[in-house]
Amino acid sequence: QVQLVESGGGLVQPGGSLRLSCAASGLNFRRYTVAWFREAPGKEREFVATTYHRNGATYYADSVKGRFTFSRDNAKNAVILQMSSLKPEDTAVYYCAAAERVILSQVRSQSAYDYWGQGSQVTVSS
């Protein structure tokens, strides 16, 4: 049984930092494209970042580029999203997702992903 479990969310002031983790069981992250998405209240779920497993390249949404860093911890079968210079508009539930077969042009699309975590709340507020 595949499980993705996010952790590390919470409340942070604007300009602060948070580190999200997503640990997998039942699958090997090295063989999957893994992504972070987020869903803010009243908005559609949107792409945040991914590392495409076929070329190892990392892609970010323009809204987080330069502030968020995606990395893999292969020893722990986990991925990390390091978030800095956080803004109130970053407030959302953050989800990790994994796709076994996805083409590069689809890595930003929710429908390409087979497995999802339960989500972790990130709130940026003073």
Tab-separated table of C-alpha atoms in Angstrom:
chain	number	residue	atom	x	y	z
A	1	GLN	CA	0.000	0.000	0.000
A	2	VAL	CA	1.392	3.345	-1.037
A	3	GLN	CA	1.419	6.189	1.468
A	4	LEU	CA	2.771	9.699	1.186
A	5	VAL	CA	2.942	11.588	4.479
A	6	GLU	CA	3.689	15.309	4.660
A	7	SER	CA	5.011	17.010	7.779
A	8	GLY	CA	6.511	20.319	8.830
A	9	GLY	CA	3.697	22.781	8.206
A	10	GLY	CA	2.604	25.404	10.675
A	11	LEU	CA	2.226	29.093	11.371
A	12	VAL	CA	5.007	31.482	10.411
A	13	GLN	CA	5.350	35.248	10.147
A	14	PRO	CA	5.842	36.947	6.777
A	15	GLY	CA	9.475	36.737	5.748
A	16	GLY	CA	9.987	33.549	7.746
A	17	SER	CA	10.904	30.031	6.683
A	18	LEU	CA	9.417	26.559	6.896
A	19	ARG	CA	10.574	23.137	5.807
A	20	LEU	CA	8.074	20.600	4.524
A	21	SER	CA	8.890	16.917	4.231
A	22	CYS	CA	7.112	14.156	2.377
A	23	ALA	CA	7.995	10.575	3.222
A	24	ALA	CA	6.902	7.642	1.102
A	25	SER	CA	6.157	4.039	1.901
A	26	GLY	CA	5.227	1.384	-0.619
A	27	LEU	CA	7.139	3.012	-3.463
A	28	ASN	CA	10.665	4.151	-4.254
A	29	PHE	CA	10.759	7.899	-4.828
A	30	ARG	CA	13.842	7.511	-7.010
A	31	ARG	CA	11.695	5.965	-9.714
A	32	TYR	CA	8.986	8.619	-9.560
A	33	THR	CA	8.512	12.199	-10.499
A	34	VAL	CA	7.544	13.865	-7.231
A	35	ALA	CA	5.872	17.246	-6.964
A	36	TRP	CA	4.463	19.724	-4.506
A	37	PHE	CA	1.090	21.346	-5.083
A	38	ARG	CA	-0.849	23.738	-2.888
A	39	GLU	CA	-4.454	24.712	-2.423
A	40	ALA	CA	-5.430	28.032	-0.878
A	41	PRO	CA	-8.930	28.682	0.485
A	42	GLY	CA	-11.343	29.353	-2.345
A	43	LYS	CA	-8.746	28.645	-5.018
A	44	GLU	CA	-7.875	25.723	-7.232
A	45	ARG	CA	-4.973	23.485	-6.411
A	46	GLU	CA	-1.824	24.748	-8.125
A	47	PHE	CA	1.607	23.442	-8.993
A	48	VAL	CA	4.517	24.534	-6.789
A	49	ALA	CA	7.618	22.512	-7.673
A	50	THR	CA	8.812	19.191	-9.019
A	51	THR	CA	11.893	17.212	-9.865
A	52	TYR	CA	11.451	15.234	-13.065
A	53	HIS	CA	12.973	11.837	-12.405
A	54	ARG	CA	13.991	11.229	-16.032
A	55	ASN	CA	16.381	14.187	-16.277
A	56	GLY	CA	16.798	15.215	-12.640
A	57	ALA	CA	15.827	18.798	-13.406
A	58	THR	CA	13.758	20.829	-10.961
A	59	TYR	CA	10.946	23.110	-12.017
A	60	TYR	CA	9.203	25.792	-9.996
A	61	ALA	CA	6.104	27.898	-10.302
A	62	ASP	CA	7.019	31.498	-11.060
A	63	SER	CA	5.375	32.585	-7.807
A	64	VAL	CA	7.871	30.629	-5.682
A	65	LYS	CA	11.009	30.697	-7.830
A	66	GLY	CA	13.985	31.962	-5.870
A	67	ARG	CA	12.241	31.456	-2.535
A	68	PHE	CA	11.460	27.726	-2.449
A	69	THR	CA	13.914	24.878	-2.890
A	70	PHE	CA	12.953	21.306	-3.743
A	71	SER	CA	15.328	18.501	-2.793
A	72	ARG	CA	15.360	14.747	-2.390
A	73	ASP	CA	16.571	12.691	0.562
A	74	ASN	CA	17.015	9.312	-1.071
A	75	ALA	CA	18.290	7.695	2.117
A	76	LYS	CA	14.966	8.446	3.788
A	77	ASN	CA	12.861	7.972	0.656
A	78	ALA	CA	11.614	11.518	1.122
A	79	VAL	CA	11.447	14.890	-0.562
A	80	ILE	CA	11.880	18.281	1.037
A	81	LEU	CA	10.420	21.674	0.222
A	82	GLN	CA	12.426	24.416	1.891
A	83	MET	CA	10.384	27.606	1.887
A	84	SER	CA	11.860	31.009	2.698
A	85	SER	CA	10.806	34.653	2.417
A	86	LEU	CA	7.272	33.451	2.951
A	87	LYS	CA	4.380	35.708	2.061
A	88	PRO	CA	0.740	35.691	3.210
A	89	GLU	CA	-0.234	34.536	-0.274
A	90	ASP	CA	1.759	31.337	0.325
A	91	THR	CA	-0.876	30.308	2.864
A	92	ALA	CA	-2.351	27.009	1.674
A	93	VAL	CA	-2.538	23.298	2.244
A	94	TYR	CA	0.547	21.790	0.645
A	95	TYR	CA	0.399	18.353	-0.940
A	96	CYS	CA	3.092	16.082	-2.259
A	97	ALA	CA	2.314	13.819	-5.186
A	98	ALA	CA	4.101	11.094	-7.111
A	99	ALA	CA	3.851	9.991	-10.720
A	100	GLU	CA	5.388	6.843	-12.148
A	101	ARG	CA	4.935	7.734	-15.791
A	102	VAL	CA	4.659	11.345	-16.822
A	103	ILE	CA	5.997	13.299	-19.757
A	104	LEU	CA	7.835	16.542	-19.139
A	105	SER	CA	5.086	18.701	-20.589
A	106	GLN	CA	2.640	17.315	-18.011
A	107	VAL	CA	4.660	17.621	-14.791
A	108	ARG	CA	2.698	20.718	-13.725
A	109	SER	CA	-0.661	18.986	-14.170
A	110	GLN	CA	-2.448	17.409	-11.198
A	111	SER	CA	-3.940	14.716	-13.401
A	112	ALA	CA	-0.489	13.292	-14.148
A	113	TYR	CA	0.049	12.159	-10.556
A	114	ASP	CA	-0.951	8.769	-9.223
A	115	TYR	CA	-0.442	9.159	-5.485
A	116	TRP	CA	-1.124	12.026	-3.099
A	117	GLY	CA	-0.416	12.828	0.513
A	118	GLN	CA	-3.017	14.085	2.954
A	119	GLY	CA	-1.710	17.644	2.955
A	120	SER	CA	0.030	19.936	5.429
A	121	GLN	CA	-1.272	23.383	6.394
A	122	VAL	CA	1.053	26.338	5.976
A	123	THR	CA	-0.172	29.666	7.333
A	124	VAL	CA	1.797	32.870	6.835
A	125	SER	CA	0.458	35.610	9.047
A	126	SER	CA	1.600	38.242	11.500
